[in-house]
Short mmCIF file of C-alpha atoms in Angstrom, two decimals:
data_model
loop_
_atom_site.label_atom_id
_atom_site.label_comp_id
_atom_site.label_asym_id
_atom_site.label_seq_id
_atom_site.Cartn_x
_atom_site.Cartn_y
_atom_site.Cartn_z
CA MET U 870 143.49 82.74 107.85
CA SER U 871 139.92 81.86 108.87
CA GLY U 872 136.96 83.22 110.78
CA ASN U 873 137.04 86.97 111.40
CA THR U 874 140.78 87.27 110.81
CA THR U 875 142.26 89.46 108.08
CA THR U 876 145.28 89.23 105.85
CA ARG U 877 146.68 92.59 106.93
CA ARG U 878 150.44 92.79 107.23
CA LEU U 879 151.72 93.02 110.80
CA THR U 880 153.32 96.42 110.23
CA GLU U 881 149.94 97.82 109.10
CA PHE U 882 148.80 97.58 112.73
CA SER U 883 151.68 99.75 114.00
CA HIS U 884 151.31 103.44 114.72
CA GLY U 885 155.12 103.60 115.07
CA ALA U 886 158.07 101.40 114.19
CA GLY U 887 159.71 99.42 117.01
CA CYS U 888 161.40 101.57 119.64
CA GLY U 889 160.36 104.61 117.61
CA CYS U 890 156.93 104.31 119.27
CA LYS U 891 158.36 105.10 122.70
CA LEU U 892 156.83 107.98 124.63
CA ALA U 893 158.78 111.09 123.62
CA PRO U 894 161.75 111.66 125.97
CA GLY U 895 160.68 115.18 126.93
CA ARG U 896 157.14 114.06 127.77
CA LEU U 897 158.42 111.08 129.76
CA ALA U 898 160.73 113.38 131.75
CA GLU U 899 157.72 115.55 132.65
CA VAL U 900 155.83 112.50 133.91
CA LEU U 901 158.72 111.15 135.97
CA ALA U 902 159.48 114.56 137.46
CA GLY U 903 156.35 114.22 139.59
CA LEU U 904 157.38 110.88 141.08
CA THR U 905 159.55 110.37 144.16
CA PRO U 906 162.55 108.13 143.36
CA VAL U 907 162.64 104.89 145.33
CA THR U 908 165.63 104.43 147.62
CA HIS U 909 166.79 101.32 149.48
CA PRO U 910 170.19 100.18 150.76
CA ASP U 911 170.13 97.24 148.32
CA LEU U 912 168.92 99.19 145.29
CA ILE U 913 172.19 99.74 143.43
CA VAL U 914 170.64 101.30 140.32
CA GLY U 915 167.18 102.87 140.37
CA THR U 916 165.49 105.57 138.30
CA GLU U 917 167.59 108.62 139.14
CA THR U 918 169.62 108.68 135.92
CA GLY U 919 167.17 106.87 133.63
CA ASP U 920 169.45 103.86 133.36
CA ASP U 921 168.75 100.75 131.30
CA ALA U 922 167.66 98.43 134.12
CA ALA U 923 167.19 98.21 137.86
CA VAL U 924 169.89 96.45 139.88
CA TRP U 925 169.17 94.92 143.31
CA ARG U 926 171.91 93.56 145.61
CA LEU U 927 171.27 90.04 146.91
CA SER U 928 174.63 89.50 148.60
CA ALA U 929 178.20 90.75 148.52
CA ASP U 930 178.83 89.03 145.20
CA ARG U 931 175.39 88.74 143.56
CA ALA U 932 172.86 91.24 142.29
CA LEU U 933 169.73 90.94 140.17
CA VAL U 934 169.22 92.99 136.99
CA ALA U 935 165.57 93.55 135.99
CA THR U 936 164.19 95.22 132.88
CA THR U 937 161.30 95.16 130.45
CA ASP U 938 160.73 96.25 126.86
CA PHE U 939 158.04 95.69 124.24
CA PHE U 940 156.86 97.33 121.03
CA THR U 941 154.64 97.16 117.96
CA PRO U 942 155.49 95.12 114.83
CA ILE U 943 158.58 96.38 113.05
CA VAL U 944 158.59 93.72 110.30
CA ASP U 945 155.86 91.55 108.81
CA ASP U 946 157.32 88.11 109.53
CA PRO U 947 156.04 87.12 113.02
CA ARG U 948 159.05 85.02 114.07
CA THR U 949 161.43 87.79 113.05
CA TRP U 950 159.42 90.37 114.98
CA GLY U 951 159.49 88.10 118.03
CA ALA U 952 163.25 87.65 117.71
CA ILE U 953 163.88 91.39 117.31
CA SER U 954 161.69 92.24 120.30
CA ALA U 955 163.36 89.65 122.52
CA THR U 956 166.87 90.66 121.42
CA ASN U 957 166.02 94.26 122.18
CA ALA U 958 164.57 93.47 125.61
CA VAL U 959 167.53 91.41 126.83
CA SER U 960 169.93 94.11 125.63
CA ASP U 961 169.29 96.16 128.77
CA VAL U 962 170.73 93.36 130.90
CA TYR U 963 173.83 93.24 128.70
CA ALA U 964 174.14 97.04 128.91
CA MET U 965 174.49 96.72 132.69
CA GLY U 966 177.23 94.11 132.31
CA GLY U 967 174.88 91.33 133.38
CA THR U 968 173.94 87.81 132.30
CA PRO U 969 170.25 87.04 131.60
CA LEU U 970 168.63 84.23 133.61
CA PHE U 971 164.96 84.07 132.59
CA ALA U 972 162.22 86.16 131.00
CA LEU U 973 158.44 86.50 130.84
CA ASN U 974 156.46 87.24 127.68
CA LEU U 975 154.46 90.48 127.42
CA VAL U 976 151.73 90.33 124.75
CA CYS U 977 149.00 92.61 123.44
CA TRP U 978 147.03 90.93 120.66
CA PRO U 979 144.06 91.77 118.37
CA SER U 980 142.48 88.35 118.65
CA ASP U 981 139.59 89.20 116.31
CA GLU U 982 141.97 90.15 113.50
CA LEU U 983 145.07 87.98 113.91
CA PRO U 984 144.94 84.23 114.60
CA GLY U 985 146.63 82.54 117.51
CA SER U 986 148.90 80.72 115.08
CA VAL U 987 150.60 84.04 114.22
CA LEU U 988 151.06 84.80 117.92
CA ALA U 989 152.58 81.34 118.38
CA GLU U 990 155.18 82.21 115.75
CA VAL U 991 155.97 85.50 117.52
CA LEU U 992 156.45 83.68 120.82
CA ASP U 993 158.61 81.05 119.14
CA GLY U 994 160.84 83.81 117.75
CA GLY U 995 161.32 85.22 121.24
CA ALA U 996 161.96 81.78 122.76
CA GLY U 997 164.62 81.17 120.12
CA VAL U 998 166.53 84.22 121.31
CA GLY U 999 166.35 82.86 124.84
CA ARG U 1000 167.86 79.57 123.71
CA GLU U 1001 170.61 81.38 121.78
CA CYS U 1002 171.50 83.63 124.72
CA GLY U 1003 171.13 80.97 127.41
CA PHE U 1004 168.05 82.20 129.28
CA ALA U 1005 164.61 80.64 129.65
CA VAL U 1006 161.40 82.31 128.48
CA VAL U 1007 158.72 81.06 130.86
CA GLY U 1008 155.08 82.20 130.80
CA GLY U 1009 154.05 85.82 130.86
CA HIS U 1010 150.88 87.85 130.35
CA THR U 1011 148.54 88.54 127.42
CA VAL U 1012 145.79 91.11 126.88
CA ASP U 1013 143.44 91.74 123.97
CA ASP U 1014 144.43 94.96 122.18
CA PRO U 1015 143.65 96.45 118.75
CA GLU U 1016 147.39 97.01 118.18
CA PRO U 1017 149.74 94.01 118.57
CA LYS U 1018 152.70 94.45 120.89
CA TYR U 1019 155.31 91.98 122.08
CA GLY U 1020 158.33 92.00 124.35
CA LEU U 1021 159.87 90.53 127.48
CA ALA U 1022 160.42 91.23 131.14
CA VAL U 1023 163.96 89.95 131.75
CA VAL U 1024 165.79 89.10 134.96
CA GLY U 1025 169.56 88.64 135.00
CA GLU U 1026 172.46 88.80 137.40
CA VAL U 1027 175.66 90.78 137.79
CA HIS U 1028 178.41 91.19 140.39
CA PRO U 1029 177.55 94.27 142.50
CA ASP U 1030 181.06 95.68 141.99
CA ARG U 1031 181.01 95.28 138.21
CA VAL U 1032 177.76 96.99 137.25
CA LEU U 1033 177.96 99.18 134.15
CA THR U 1034 175.80 102.32 134.35
CA ASN U 1035 175.04 105.30 132.16
CA ALA U 1036 176.63 107.52 134.85
CA GLY U 1037 180.06 105.89 134.53
CA LEU U 1038 181.77 107.85 131.72
CA ARG U 1039 185.13 109.37 132.73
CA PRO U 1040 187.16 112.20 131.19
CA GLY U 1041 189.74 110.62 128.89
CA ASP U 1042 187.52 107.71 127.87
CA ALA U 1043 187.22 106.79 124.21
CA LEU U 1044 183.64 106.14 123.07
CA VAL U 1045 182.80 102.84 121.36
CA LEU U 1046 179.61 102.03 119.42
CA THR U 1047 179.11 98.34 118.64
CA LYS U 1048 176.48 98.43 115.85
CA PRO U 1049 175.88 100.75 112.87
CA LEU U 1050 173.04 103.28 113.00
CA GLY U 1051 170.05 103.53 110.70
CA VAL U 1052 167.54 100.80 111.56
CA GLY U 1053 164.89 103.36 112.53
CA ILE U 1054 165.10 104.94 109.09
CA VAL U 1055 164.95 101.49 107.49
CA SER U 1056 161.93 100.52 109.60
CA THR U 1057 160.03 103.56 108.33
CA ALA U 1058 161.13 102.76 104.77
CA ILE U 1059 159.59 99.29 105.20
CA LYS U 1060 156.25 100.85 106.21
CA THR U 1061 156.32 103.26 103.24
CA GLY U 1062 157.48 100.64 100.73
CA LYS U 1063 160.77 102.44 99.99
CA ALA U 1064 163.18 99.94 101.53
CA ASP U 1065 165.69 98.09 99.38
CA PRO U 1066 165.49 94.33 100.20
CA ALA U 1067 169.26 94.09 100.83
CA LEU U 1068 169.08 97.03 103.26
CA VAL U 1069 166.13 95.45 105.04
CA GLU U 1070 168.05 92.20 105.42
CA ALA U 1071 171.08 94.06 106.81
CA ALA U 1072 168.89 95.89 109.33
CA ILE U 1073 167.17 92.67 110.43
CA THR U 1074 170.55 91.02 110.94
CA LEU U 1075 171.61 93.89 113.20
CA MET U 1076 168.36 93.87 115.18
CA THR U 1077 168.52 90.11 115.79
CA THR U 1078 172.19 90.11 116.86
CA PRO U 1079 172.38 89.99 120.68
CA ASN U 1080 174.68 92.36 122.54
CA ALA U 1081 176.30 89.54 124.55
CA ASP U 1082 179.67 89.87 122.79
CA ALA U 1083 179.51 93.65 123.07
CA SER U 1084 178.82 93.40 126.80
CA ARG U 1085 181.79 91.10 127.34
CA ALA U 1086 183.97 93.49 125.34
CA ALA U 1087 182.83 96.45 127.43
CA VAL U 1088 183.45 94.66 130.73
CA GLY U 1089 186.78 93.32 129.48
CA SER U 1090 187.92 96.80 128.48
CA GLY U 1091 187.40 98.11 132.00
CA ALA U 1092 184.42 100.23 131.02
CA THR U 1093 182.30 101.72 133.77
CA GLY U 1094 179.92 103.75 131.59
CA CYS U 1095 177.63 101.91 129.17
CA THR U 1096 174.15 102.03 127.66
CA ASP U 1097 172.36 100.47 124.72
CA VAL U 1098 171.30 102.72 121.86
CA THR U 1099 167.58 102.29 121.30
CA GLY U 1100 164.56 104.57 121.01
CA TYR U 1101 166.24 107.86 121.91
CA GLY U 1102 168.94 107.45 119.29
CA LEU U 1103 172.69 107.83 119.67
CA LEU U 1104 172.43 111.53 120.51
CA GLY U 1105 169.61 111.07 123.02
CA HIS U 1106 171.32 108.26 124.89
CA LEU U 1107 174.70 109.99 124.79
CA VAL U 1108 173.22 113.23 126.12
CA LYS U 1109 171.70 111.25 129.00
CA MET U 1110 175.03 109.52 129.67
CA ALA U 1111 177.02 112.74 129.55
CA ALA U 1112 174.64 114.53 131.92
CA ALA U 1113 174.49 111.60 134.35
CA SER U 1114 178.29 111.29 134.29
CA GLY U 1115 179.01 115.03 134.56
CA VAL U 1116 181.09 115.10 131.36
CA ASP U 1117 180.98 116.32 127.77
CA ALA U 1118 181.16 113.99 124.78
CA HIS U 1119 182.85 114.69 121.45
CA LEU U 1120 181.66 112.67 118.44
CA ASP U 1121 183.76 112.10 115.34
CA VAL U 1122 180.78 112.03 112.96
CA ALA U 1123 182.74 110.45 110.10
CA ALA U 1124 183.71 107.54 112.38
CA VAL U 1125 180.13 106.63 113.34
CA PRO U 1126 179.15 103.41 111.49
CA VAL U 1127 175.98 103.71 109.39
CA LEU U 1128 174.08 101.18 107.27
CA ASP U 1129 174.70 101.72 103.56
CA GLY U 1130 171.77 103.47 101.90
CA VAL U 1131 170.38 105.16 105.02
CA ARG U 1132 171.69 108.64 104.21
CA GLU U 1133 169.93 108.44 100.84
CA LEU U 1134 166.65 107.57 102.57
CA ILE U 1135 166.97 110.59 104.86
CA ALA U 1136 167.62 112.82 101.85
CA ASP U 1137 164.41 111.36 100.38
CA GLY U 1138 162.47 112.41 103.48
CA VAL U 1139 162.20 108.98 105.11
CA VAL U 1140 162.51 109.96 108.78
CA PRO U 1141 160.48 108.44 111.67
CA GLY U 1142 158.48 110.74 113.92
CA GLY U 1143 160.39 109.36 116.92
CA THR U 1144 163.68 110.40 115.31
CA ARG U 1145 162.42 113.95 114.79
CA ARG U 1146 161.26 114.10 118.42
CA ASN U 1147 164.69 112.89 119.55
CA ARG U 1148 166.37 115.61 117.51
CA GLU U 1149 164.15 118.29 119.04
CA TRP U 1150 164.77 116.99 122.54
CA VAL U 1151 168.58 117.24 122.29
CA ALA U 1152 168.68 120.48 120.28
CA ASP U 1153 169.94 122.65 123.14
CA ARG U 1154 172.54 120.09 124.28
CA VAL U 1155 174.19 119.24 120.97
CA VAL U 1156 176.72 121.52 119.25
CA LEU U 1157 176.50 120.74 115.53
CA GLY U 1158 179.98 122.02 114.69
CA GLY U 1159 179.03 122.82 111.10
CA HIS U 1160 177.22 119.53 110.43
CA GLY U 1161 173.86 119.70 108.68
CA GLU U 1162 170.41 118.80 109.90
CA ASN U 1163 170.29 115.49 108.01
CA GLU U 1164 173.42 114.34 109.84
CA ALA U 1165 171.87 115.34 113.15
CA LEU U 1166 168.71 113.39 112.29
CA LEU U 1167 170.79 110.32 111.48
CA LEU U 1168 172.59 110.52 114.82
CA ALA U 1169 169.22 110.96 116.56
CA ASP U 1170 167.59 108.07 114.68
CA ALA U 1171 165.37 105.98 116.95
CA GLN U 1172 167.08 102.60 116.97
CA THR U 1173 165.49 99.25 117.69
CA SER U 1174 167.80 96.63 119.23
CA GLY U 1175 170.80 98.88 118.61
CA GLY U 1176 174.34 98.36 119.79
CA LEU U 1177 176.05 99.21 123.05
CA LEU U 1178 177.71 102.58 123.62
CA PHE U 1179 180.49 102.55 126.19
CA GLY U 1180 183.56 104.46 127.31
CA ALA U 1181 186.96 102.94 128.03
CA ASP U 1182 190.64 103.82 128.14
CA PRO U 1183 191.61 104.56 124.50
CA ASP U 1184 194.04 101.64 124.14
CA ARG U 1185 191.60 99.17 125.65
CA ALA U 1186 188.76 100.63 123.59
CA ASP U 1187 190.77 99.95 120.43
CA GLU U 1188 191.38 96.38 121.60
CA ALA U 1189 187.64 95.92 122.22
CA VAL U 1190 186.78 97.25 118.75
CA ALA U 1191 189.33 94.95 117.11
CA ALA U 1192 187.97 91.94 119.01
CA LEU U 1193 184.37 92.74 118.11
CA ARG U 1194 185.23 93.24 114.44
CA ALA U 1195 187.00 89.88 114.43
CA GLN U 1196 183.71 88.39 115.67
CA GLY U 1197 181.82 90.01 112.79
CA HIS U 1198 180.39 93.04 114.61
CA GLY U 1199 180.39 96.52 113.08
CA ALA U 1200 181.97 98.22 116.08
CA ALA U 1201 183.89 101.49 115.91
CA ARG U 1202 185.61 104.04 118.12
CA ILE U 1203 183.49 107.15 117.58
CA GLY U 1204 184.66 109.84 119.99
CA THR U 1205 186.10 110.97 123.29
CA VAL U 1206 184.99 112.16 126.71
CA THR U 1207 186.14 115.37 128.43
CA SER U 1208 185.22 117.27 131.57
CA GLY U 1209 181.94 119.10 131.15
CA ALA U 1210 178.28 119.21 132.09
CA GLY U 1211 176.34 117.12 129.61
CA THR U 1212 176.93 118.64 126.17
CA VAL U 1213 177.62 116.61 123.02
CA HIS U 1214 179.90 118.21 120.42
CA LEU U 1215 179.95 117.03 116.80
CA HIS U 1216 183.29 117.16 114.95
#
């Protein structure tokens, strides 16, 4: 590096890791409570249930899906950070059952401390995800900021009658999770220097794996309820889904896939602040069923570019899991849905 630039690692600039730096869910709810939801005959999905993306009807058989996501560095390699951020951003389109069309870059950059060549690598990592997933990354917006941030605003399309929403769970559904948990814990371990290299590599592989296959599996299984598991953790997103759908969810804790080595990190005290905030937020809506606090923290772990969580008829859910595993994904059937009012029960 030259001029006024430094050799600081990218993650040294981050006050939080990836999606773990989201505004706390309780605080965000307070902010949004003062806003009047937008309504329009062509707005199929808005803000009422805190869904993954907005959906706007263009015609009887076409609708646009629009979303945005960005965050601070989660790894030190710039191309990898760009790829993780882009994979995470496009995931919201896949969670709605849509296909991405194009995206715009969103950049905050400390230009006095990090050279433009590093930013170019970040952007190239994001563009590579676009090429892999079949959408174009074109232009965007940059601002000077002491803390680097990168992400995308993504536009996709979906058939208006086949939109997946977080309000679509039905009693009798089996719950499917398409990626293992634990990347939030691993991200914090990276910042504290406690991460095993093999575990870091496994987490990066998960975070750079698009949810395109998972989305096709969800749609193919007849799912109507779906979300991606990101900053609010499995418990946070499932609580939101259950409440929006007017159901209760029952998790088989032993069936939830988890990265090897993550439980040991939790026992060693490696827990992101965002994960602890998630746990506090869902405390009154989760019945632990005899499970300990470390298990609850794991299930509340703030994920970055996590998998999809969807509900489907049990037989078709099993078929979706088998198909995803055959494609190399760590999917699993993790629970069931019953009538209720938004409570998650651990078993």
